[in-house]
Coordinates of C-alpha atoms and ligand atoms in Angstrom, one line a residue:
M14 CA 7.1 -15.4 28.0
K15 CA 4.7 -13.7 25.6
H16 CA 4.2 -10.0 26.1
S17 CA 0.6 -9.2 26.8
A18 CA 0.3 -6.5 24.1
R19 CA -2.5 -7.4 21.7
V20 CA -3.1 -5.2 18.7
R21 CA -5.4 -5.6 15.7
F22 CA -5.6 -4.5 12.1
A23 CA -9.3 -4.2 11.4
P24 CA -10.0 -3.4 7.7
S25 CA -13.4 -3.2 6.2
P26 CA -13.4 -5.2 3.0
T27 CA -15.2 -2.6 0.9
G28 CA -12.4 -2.0 -1.7
H29 CA -8.8 -2.5 -2.5
L30 CA -6.3 -2.3 0.4
H31 CA -5.4 1.4 0.5
I32 CA -1.9 2.6 1.2
G33 CA -3.1 4.3 4.3
N34 CA -4.6 1.1 5.7
A35 CA -1.5 -0.8 4.8
R36 CA 0.5 1.7 6.8
T37 CA -1.8 1.1 9.8
A38 CA -1.3 -2.7 9.4
I39 CA 2.4 -2.3 9.2
L40 CA 2.6 -0.1 12.3
N41 CA 0.5 -2.5 14.3
W42 CA 2.6 -5.4 13.2
L43 CA 5.9 -3.7 13.8
F44 CA 4.7 -2.8 17.3
A45 CA 3.5 -6.3 18.0
R46 CA 6.8 -7.8 16.8
H47 CA 8.8 -5.2 18.7
V48 CA 7.3 -6.1 22.0
G49 CA 6.7 -9.7 21.3
G50 CA 3.0 -9.3 21.4
T51 CA 0.1 -10.6 19.3
F52 CA -1.0 -9.2 15.9
I53 CA -4.6 -9.8 15.1
L54 CA -6.4 -9.5 11.8
R55 CA -10.1 -8.7 12.2
I56 CA -12.3 -8.3 9.1
E57 CA -15.0 -5.6 9.7
D58 CA -17.6 -6.9 7.3
T59 CA -20.8 -5.8 9.0
D60 CA -22.1 -3.8 6.1
P61 CA -23.7 -6.5 3.9
E62 CA -24.0 -4.2 0.9
R63 CA -20.5 -2.9 0.7
S64 CA -18.5 -5.8 2.0
K65 CA -17.3 -8.3 -0.6
S66 CA -15.6 -11.6 -0.1
E67 CA -13.4 -10.7 -3.1
Y68 CA -12.0 -7.8 -1.1
V69 CA -11.4 -10.0 1.9
N70 CA -9.3 -12.3 -0.2
R71 CA -7.4 -9.3 -1.6
I72 CA -6.6 -8.2 2.0
Y73 CA -5.1 -11.6 2.7
E74 CA -3.2 -11.6 -0.6
D75 CA -1.8 -8.1 -0.1
L76 CA -0.8 -8.7 3.5
N77 CA 0.8 -12.0 2.5
W78 CA 2.7 -10.3 -0.3
L79 CA 3.9 -7.6 2.1
G80 CA 5.1 -10.4 4.4
I81 CA 2.8 -9.4 7.3
Q82 CA 1.7 -12.5 9.1
W83 CA -1.1 -12.3 11.6
D84 CA -1.0 -14.4 14.8
E85 CA -4.8 -14.6 15.0
G86 CA -7.2 -14.0 12.2
P87 CA -10.0 -15.5 10.1
D88 CA -8.0 -18.5 8.9
T89 CA -5.9 -19.2 12.0
E90 CA -8.8 -18.8 14.5
G91 CA -7.8 -18.9 18.1
E92 CA -9.5 -18.4 21.4
F93 CA -10.8 -15.0 20.6
G94 CA -12.5 -15.8 17.3
P95 CA -14.3 -15.7 15.1
Y96 CA -12.4 -12.9 13.5
R97 CA -15.0 -11.8 11.0
Q98 CA -17.6 -9.5 12.3
S99 CA -20.3 -11.0 10.1
M100 CA -19.9 -14.2 12.2
R101 CA -20.2 -12.4 15.5
F102 CA -23.7 -10.8 15.2
E103 CA -25.0 -12.9 18.0
L104 CA -22.4 -11.5 20.3
Y105 CA -23.3 -7.9 19.4
Q106 CA -26.9 -8.6 20.0
R107 CA -26.1 -10.2 23.4
Y108 CA -24.1 -7.1 24.6
A109 CA -26.7 -4.7 23.2
N110 CA -29.3 -6.6 25.2
K111 CA -27.1 -6.4 28.3
L112 CA -26.7 -2.7 28.0
R113 CA -30.5 -2.3 27.5
E114 CA -31.2 -4.5 30.5
E115 CA -28.9 -2.3 32.6
G116 CA -30.6 0.8 31.5
K117 CA -27.5 2.0 29.5
A118 CA -29.2 1.6 26.2
Y119 CA -32.8 1.8 24.9
N120 CA -34.9 0.9 22.0
C121 CA -35.6 3.7 19.5
Y122 CA -38.5 3.5 17.1
C123 CA -38.0 6.8 15.3
T124 CA -38.2 6.6 11.5
P125 CA -35.6 8.2 9.3
E126 CA -38.2 10.8 8.4
E127 CA -38.7 11.7 12.1
L128 CA -35.0 11.9 12.7
E129 CA -34.6 14.1 9.7
Q130 CA -37.3 16.4 11.0
M131 CA -35.6 16.4 14.4
R132 CA -32.4 17.5 12.8
K133 CA -34.1 20.3 10.8
D134 CA -35.8 21.6 14.0
A135 CA -32.5 21.6 15.9
V136 CA -30.7 23.5 13.1
R137 CA -33.6 26.0 12.8
E138 CA -33.5 26.6 16.6
G139 CA -29.8 26.8 16.6
R140 CA -29.5 23.8 18.9
Q141 CA -26.9 21.0 18.8
V142 CA -28.0 18.3 16.4
T143 CA -28.2 15.4 18.8
Y144 CA -31.0 12.8 19.3
N145 CA -33.7 14.3 21.5
R146 CA -34.3 11.2 23.6
K147 CA -37.8 10.9 22.4
C148 CA -37.8 7.1 22.9
L149 CA -35.9 7.1 26.1
H150 CA -38.9 7.0 28.4
L151 CA -41.4 5.0 26.3
S152 CA -43.8 3.0 28.5
D153 CA -44.3 -0.7 27.8
A154 CA -47.7 0.0 26.4
E155 CA -46.3 2.6 24.0
E156 CA -43.6 0.3 22.8
Q157 CA -46.1 -2.5 22.2
E158 CA -48.2 -0.1 20.2
L159 CA -45.2 0.9 18.0
I160 CA -44.3 -2.8 17.5
H161 CA -47.9 -3.6 16.5
A162 CA -47.7 -0.7 14.0
G163 CA -44.8 -2.6 12.4
R164 CA -41.9 -0.5 13.7
K165 CA -38.6 -2.3 14.3
P166 CA -36.4 -0.7 17.0
A167 CA -32.8 0.3 16.7
V168 CA -30.8 0.3 20.0
R169 CA -29.5 3.6 21.1
F170 CA -26.7 4.1 23.7
K171 CA -27.6 6.4 26.5
V172 CA -24.6 8.6 26.6
P173 CA -23.7 9.6 30.2
E174 CA -22.9 13.2 31.1
G175 CA -19.6 14.7 31.5
Q176 CA -16.2 14.8 29.7
V177 CA -14.3 12.1 28.1
E178 CA -10.6 12.5 28.2
F179 CA -7.9 10.1 27.1
E180 CA -4.1 10.1 26.7
D181 CA -3.4 9.4 23.0
V182 CA 0.0 7.7 22.8
V183 CA 0.8 9.9 19.8
K184 CA -1.2 13.0 20.2
G185 CA -1.2 13.5 24.0
T186 CA -4.3 14.4 26.0
I187 CA -7.5 14.7 24.0
S188 CA -10.8 15.6 25.6
F189 CA -14.3 15.7 24.3
D190 CA -17.5 17.3 25.7
V191 CA -20.0 14.4 25.9
E192 CA -22.9 16.8 25.4
N193 CA -21.9 17.1 21.7
I194 CA -22.2 13.4 21.1
G195 CA -25.8 12.7 21.8
D196 CA -27.3 9.2 22.2
F197 CA -26.1 7.2 19.2
V198 CA -27.3 4.0 17.6
I199 CA -25.4 0.9 18.4
M200 CA -27.7 -1.7 16.7
R201 CA -29.6 -0.8 13.6
A202 CA -33.3 -1.9 13.2
E203 CA -32.1 -4.8 11.0
G204 CA -30.0 -6.2 13.8
I205 CA -26.8 -5.0 12.3
P206 CA -24.3 -3.4 14.8
T207 CA -22.8 0.0 14.0
Y208 CA -19.1 0.3 13.5
N209 CA -18.4 1.9 16.9
F210 CA -20.3 -0.8 18.8
A211 CA -18.9 -3.8 16.9
C212 CA -15.5 -2.4 17.3
V213 CA -15.8 -1.9 21.0
V214 CA -17.3 -5.4 21.7
D215 CA -14.5 -6.9 19.7
D216 CA -11.7 -4.8 21.1
S217 CA -12.9 -5.7 24.5
L218 CA -13.5 -9.4 24.0
M219 CA -10.3 -9.8 22.0
Q220 CA -8.5 -8.1 24.8
I221 CA -6.9 -5.5 22.6
S222 CA -4.3 -3.5 24.6
H223 CA -3.4 -0.8 22.0
V224 CA -5.6 0.5 19.2
I225 CA -3.3 1.9 16.6
R226 CA -5.2 3.5 13.7
G227 CA -5.5 6.5 11.4
D228 CA -6.4 9.8 13.1
D229 CA -9.6 10.0 11.0
H230 CA -10.9 7.8 13.9
V231 CA -10.1 10.3 16.7
S232 CA -13.7 11.5 16.8
N233 CA -15.0 7.9 17.2
T234 CA -12.8 7.4 20.2
P235 CA -14.9 9.1 22.9
R236 CA -17.9 7.0 21.8
Q237 CA -15.8 3.9 22.0
I238 CA -14.4 4.8 25.4
L239 CA -17.9 5.4 26.8
L240 CA -19.2 2.2 25.4
T241 CA -16.3 0.2 26.7
Q242 CA -16.8 1.7 30.2
A243 CA -20.6 0.9 30.0
L244 CA -19.7 -2.7 29.2
G245 CA -17.5 -2.7 32.2
M246 CA -14.4 -3.6 30.1
D247 CA -10.9 -2.2 30.2
V248 CA -10.3 0.8 27.9
P249 CA -7.3 0.1 25.6
L250 CA -4.6 2.6 24.9
Y251 CA -5.2 4.6 21.7
A252 CA -2.5 5.7 19.2
H253 CA -3.8 7.8 16.4
I254 CA -1.5 8.1 13.5
P255 CA -1.5 11.3 11.4
M256 CA -3.0 10.8 8.0
I257 CA -1.3 10.6 4.6
L258 CA -1.5 13.6 2.2
G259 CA -0.8 13.9 -1.5
A260 CA 1.9 16.3 -2.7
D261 CA -0.7 19.1 -2.8
R262 CA -1.3 18.5 0.9
M263 CA -4.8 17.2 0.3
R264 CA -5.9 13.8 1.7
L265 CA -4.3 11.1 -0.4
S266 CA -6.8 9.9 -3.0
K267 CA -7.1 8.4 -6.5
R268 CA -6.3 11.8 -8.0
H269 CA -2.8 11.4 -6.7
G270 CA -2.1 8.3 -8.7
A271 CA -1.9 4.7 -7.4
T272 CA -3.2 4.5 -3.8
S273 CA -3.8 0.8 -3.4
V274 CA -1.3 -1.9 -2.5
D275 CA -2.2 -4.1 -5.4
E276 CA -1.4 -1.3 -7.9
Y277 CA 2.2 -1.1 -6.5
R278 CA 2.4 -4.9 -6.5
A279 CA 1.3 -5.0 -10.1
K280 CA 3.9 -2.4 -11.1
G281 CA 6.6 -4.6 -9.5
Y282 CA 7.5 -2.7 -6.4
I283 CA 9.4 -4.7 -3.8
P284 CA 7.3 -5.5 -0.6
E285 CA 10.2 -4.7 1.8
A286 CA 10.7 -1.4 0.1
L287 CA 7.0 -0.5 0.4
I288 CA 7.1 -1.5 4.1
N289 CA 10.2 0.6 4.6
F290 CA 8.6 3.6 2.8
L291 CA 5.3 3.4 4.5
S292 CA 6.9 3.0 7.9
L293 CA 8.9 6.1 7.3
L294 CA 5.8 8.1 6.4
S295 CA 4.9 8.4 10.0
W296 CA 8.0 7.4 11.9
S297 CA 11.8 8.0 11.7
S298 CA 14.8 6.1 12.9
Q299 CA 16.9 7.8 15.5
S300 CA 19.9 7.0 13.4
G301 CA 18.6 9.1 10.6
D302 CA 19.0 6.1 8.2
E303 CA 16.3 5.8 5.6
I304 CA 16.9 2.3 4.2
L305 CA 15.8 0.1 7.0
S306 CA 15.3 -3.6 6.8
V307 CA 12.2 -5.2 8.3
D308 CA 14.4 -6.5 11.2
R309 CA 15.6 -3.0 11.9
L310 CA 12.2 -1.5 11.7
I311 CA 11.0 -4.1 14.3
K312 CA 13.9 -3.4 16.5
E313 CA 13.7 0.3 16.4
F314 CA 9.9 0.8 16.4
D315 CA 9.0 3.4 19.1
F316 CA 5.8 5.3 19.5
S317 CA 7.7 8.4 20.7
R318 CA 9.2 8.7 17.2
I319 CA 5.8 8.8 15.4
S320 CA 5.3 12.2 14.0
K321 CA 2.4 14.3 15.1
S322 CA 1.9 16.0 11.8
A323 CA 0.5 14.6 8.6
A324 CA 2.8 12.8 6.2
V325 CA 3.2 13.7 2.6
F326 CA 3.2 10.7 0.2
N327 CA 6.1 11.4 -2.3
V328 CA 6.1 8.8 -5.0
E329 CA 9.5 9.9 -6.3
K330 CA 10.9 9.1 -2.9
L331 CA 9.2 5.7 -3.0
D332 CA 10.7 5.1 -6.5
W333 CA 14.2 6.0 -5.3
M334 CA 13.9 3.7 -2.3
N335 CA 12.5 0.9 -4.3
G336 CA 15.4 1.4 -6.7
Q337 CA 17.8 1.0 -3.8
Y338 CA 16.2 -2.4 -3.0
I339 CA 16.4 -3.5 -6.6
R340 CA 20.2 -2.6 -6.8
E341 CA 20.8 -4.6 -3.7
M342 CA 18.9 -7.7 -4.8
D343 CA 20.4 -10.9 -5.8
V344 CA 20.2 -11.2 -9.6
E345 CA 18.7 -14.6 -9.4
K346 CA 15.8 -13.3 -7.3
L347 CA 15.4 -10.2 -9.5
T348 CA 15.2 -12.4 -12.6
Q349 CA 12.4 -14.4 -11.0
L350 CA 10.5 -11.2 -10.4
A351 CA 11.2 -9.9 -13.9
I352 CA 10.1 -13.0 -15.8
P353 CA 6.4 -12.4 -15.4
F354 CA 6.8 -8.9 -16.7
F355 CA 8.8 -10.2 -19.7
D356 CA 6.1 -12.8 -20.3
K357 CA 3.4 -10.2 -20.2
A358 CA 5.3 -8.2 -22.8
G359 CA 5.6 -11.3 -25.0
Y360 CA 9.4 -11.5 -24.6
E361 CA 11.0 -14.9 -25.0
T362 CA 12.3 -16.1 -21.7
T363 CA 13.0 -19.7 -22.3
D364 CA 16.8 -19.1 -22.3
Y365 CA 17.1 -18.5 -18.6
E366 CA 20.8 -17.6 -18.6
K367 CA 20.2 -15.0 -21.3
T368 CA 17.3 -13.6 -19.4
K369 CA 19.4 -13.4 -16.3
K370 CA 22.1 -11.5 -18.1
I371 CA 19.5 -9.0 -19.5
V372 CA 18.2 -8.5 -16.0
A373 CA 21.7 -8.0 -14.6
A374 CA 22.4 -5.4 -17.4
L375 CA 19.3 -3.5 -16.4
Q376 CA 19.5 -3.8 -12.6
D377 CA 20.6 -0.3 -12.1
K378 CA 18.4 1.2 -14.8
I379 CA 15.0 0.6 -13.2
D380 CA 13.2 1.7 -10.0
Y381 CA 10.4 -0.8 -10.2
L382 CA 10.0 -3.9 -12.4
E383 CA 7.4 -2.7 -14.8
Q384 CA 10.1 -0.3 -16.2
I385 CA 12.1 -3.3 -17.3
I386 CA 9.7 -4.0 -20.1
D387 CA 10.6 -0.8 -21.9
Q388 CA 14.3 -1.1 -21.0
A389 CA 14.6 -4.6 -22.1
K390 CA 12.9 -4.1 -25.4
I391 CA 16.2 -3.7 -27.3
F392 CA 17.1 -7.3 -26.5
F393 CA 13.9 -8.7 -27.9
Q394 CA 13.3 -6.7 -31.0
D395 CA 14.9 -7.4 -34.4
H396 CA 14.6 -3.9 -35.8
I397 CA 15.1 -0.6 -34.1
T398 CA 13.7 2.8 -34.8
I399 CA 15.6 5.9 -34.0
D400 CA 13.0 8.5 -32.8
E401 CA 14.9 10.6 -30.4
T402 CA 16.4 13.9 -31.8
D403 CA 19.7 13.5 -30.0
A404 CA 20.1 9.9 -31.2
R405 CA 19.3 11.0 -34.8
A406 CA 21.9 13.8 -34.5
V407 CA 24.5 11.2 -33.5
I408 CA 23.8 9.1 -36.6
R409 CA 24.1 12.1 -39.0
K410 CA 27.6 13.1 -37.9
D411 CA 30.4 12.4 -40.4
T412 CA 32.6 10.8 -37.8
S413 CA 29.8 8.3 -37.0
Q414 CA 29.7 7.1 -40.6
K415 CA 33.4 6.5 -40.5
V416 CA 33.0 4.5 -37.2
F417 CA 30.2 2.4 -38.7
W418 CA 32.2 1.4 -41.8
S419 CA 35.2 0.6 -39.9
F420 CA 33.2 -1.4 -37.3
L421 CA 31.5 -3.3 -40.0
R422 CA 34.7 -4.3 -41.7
E423 CA 36.0 -5.6 -38.4
L424 CA 32.7 -7.5 -37.7
R425 CA 32.8 -9.2 -41.1
N426 CA 36.2 -10.7 -40.2
I427 CA 35.0 -12.5 -37.1
D428 CA 32.3 -15.2 -36.5
R429 CA 31.4 -14.5 -32.9
I430 CA 31.6 -11.7 -30.5
D431 CA 31.9 -11.3 -26.7
V432 CA 33.0 -8.5 -24.4
D433 CA 36.7 -8.9 -25.0
I434 CA 36.4 -9.2 -28.7
F435 CA 34.3 -6.2 -28.8
R436 CA 36.8 -4.1 -26.9
N437 CA 39.6 -5.2 -29.3
I438 CA 37.4 -4.3 -32.2
M439 CA 36.8 -0.8 -30.8
K440 CA 40.6 -0.4 -30.3
S441 CA 41.1 -1.2 -34.0
V442 CA 38.3 1.2 -35.1
Q443 CA 39.9 3.9 -33.0
K444 CA 43.3 3.3 -34.6
E445 CA 41.9 3.2 -38.1
T446 CA 39.6 6.3 -37.8
G447 CA 41.5 8.3 -35.3
I448 CA 38.1 8.9 -33.6
M449 CA 37.9 8.6 -29.8
G450 CA 35.7 8.9 -26.8
R451 CA 32.1 9.7 -27.1
D452 CA 32.3 10.1 -30.9
L453 CA 33.6 6.5 -31.1
W454 CA 31.2 4.8 -28.7
M455 CA 28.0 6.7 -29.1
P456 CA 27.3 5.9 -32.8
I457 CA 27.6 2.2 -32.0
R458 CA 25.2 2.5 -29.0
V459 CA 22.6 4.4 -31.1
A460 CA 23.0 2.0 -34.1
L461 CA 22.3 -0.9 -31.9
T462 CA 19.8 0.4 -29.4
G463 CA 18.3 3.5 -31.0
K464 CA 19.0 5.5 -27.9
V465 CA 21.8 7.5 -26.4
H466 CA 21.3 6.0 -22.9
G467 CA 21.0 2.4 -21.9
P468 CA 22.9 -0.6 -20.4
E469 CA 26.6 -1.1 -20.8
L470 CA 27.5 -1.4 -24.4
P471 CA 29.8 -4.5 -24.2
V472 CA 27.0 -6.4 -22.4
V473 CA 24.5 -5.4 -25.1
I474 CA 26.9 -6.5 -27.8
E475 CA 27.5 -9.9 -26.2
L476 CA 23.8 -10.5 -25.7
F477 CA 22.9 -9.4 -29.2
G478 CA 25.6 -11.6 -30.8
K479 CA 27.5 -10.9 -34.0
D480 CA 24.8 -11.3 -36.5
K481 CA 22.3 -9.0 -34.9
C482 CA 25.0 -6.4 -34.4
Q483 CA 26.1 -6.6 -38.0
R484 CA 22.6 -6.4 -39.3
L485 CA 21.7 -3.4 -37.2
V486 CA 24.8 -1.4 -38.3
E487 CA 24.3 -2.4 -41.9
N488 CA 20.8 -1.0 -41.7
I489 CA 22.1 2.3 -40.4
V490 CA 24.7 2.8 -43.0
G491 CA 22.1 1.9 -45.6
G492 CA 19.6 4.5 -44.4
Y493 CA 19.2 7.3 -41.9
R494 CA 21.7 9.6 -43.5
Ligands
LIG9 N1 -12.9 -0.9 9.9 C1 -12.4 0.3 10.4 C2 -11.7 1.0 9.2 O1 -11.3 0.3 8.3 C3 -11.5 0.1 11.5 C4 -11.1 1.3 12.3 C5 -10.4 1.0 13.5 O2 -9.3 0.6 13.5 O3 -11.1 1.0 14.6 O4 -11.6 2.2 9.2

């Protein structure tokens, strides 16, 4: 039997999917999967100026990439649809009329200028800046007059008196004094619902049981509870998740670097790693483990382990975690992921076996795939430049010159090279020159790659082949001294 928990992720398509929103989606989804409930995607595109269909598509793409499937949403439909708010305007209108007919909401004809004056007066007199209910008791005749004068009414909710208190699943008891809220607009004069109203109508009609979202929405919650009660609907449970901060403990923003899912996707992060990382930003496993598969996250999800304090987004930790996923990945799969990056860099990938070997050689050298472009450069370039000071120092050593000459003599005697042949050659070089260890291996590494660090040398040698190795060492003995 299906559990009756119904949760929703309700993004506004006004920009790229932010990391914080992705985390909200993930937590809703993990909870739904944990209890066997329903995960709903609802597009909150009521703002015609800021909502773009391009962003709606990106939300689908990013969620798909993350592997987050919704049970109900714009493309699946279902008994509670449509799931795009722009297709539900008639419903909002209907419920606004209902509230008006029941005396729980009223038409307000005040112009922006009048409202601004009201605000200024309140500030000057040291009063709470709330709507002064000027339009609450308009007579029919007065309303007709305003309509004749060309005024279009907004609909304002008549906020009842008292306190609103709710038990936040994460934060505990939260109470608000209703007096501070003031009658607020639920439908704008153009017939567009405000966020709070559309959200409540939808959460109610879609029978949402738990609203899990960022705690920047805590202050909206009393309004939403009052509206839900006024509509005679069931108030859902609320779980407000602490926000994500940058390393400087300021709210995570562009200044802190990449903040949207598609930026991480473009850099070649692994979706499972991003899910793992974002889940752990707000939650922790009782086991203390940090690398958690999606299955384990689903199994272990528990509201009581959601932290009450804000989480700090640490990109080094994300890189470390992503690196762990890359190390564990099947080479075949990693190669598939790497090929688009190679193609982008203009590297030749038609020889699949060779590409796979390169990827295998670099699997433990990268934390995310974009880094493979730089790391793999040595395999695709014919010439190298030695820019690093420590690499240049290696080349200048007298022992290095001896190693090069001896190595070249050995190379000229063979017509192909592989890992074993290379090892034998190095044994002969060692015997002939009496040079061992770092002084023996490092000059060869630098001559071939231009760097003192990199993938395992025998693997490099085999992938380069004899001719390229010979040419590069000949170049070195010819110059750089
Ligand atoms: N569209 C709202 C947002 O993206 C949804 C907030 C909510 O979950 O209620 O912030």
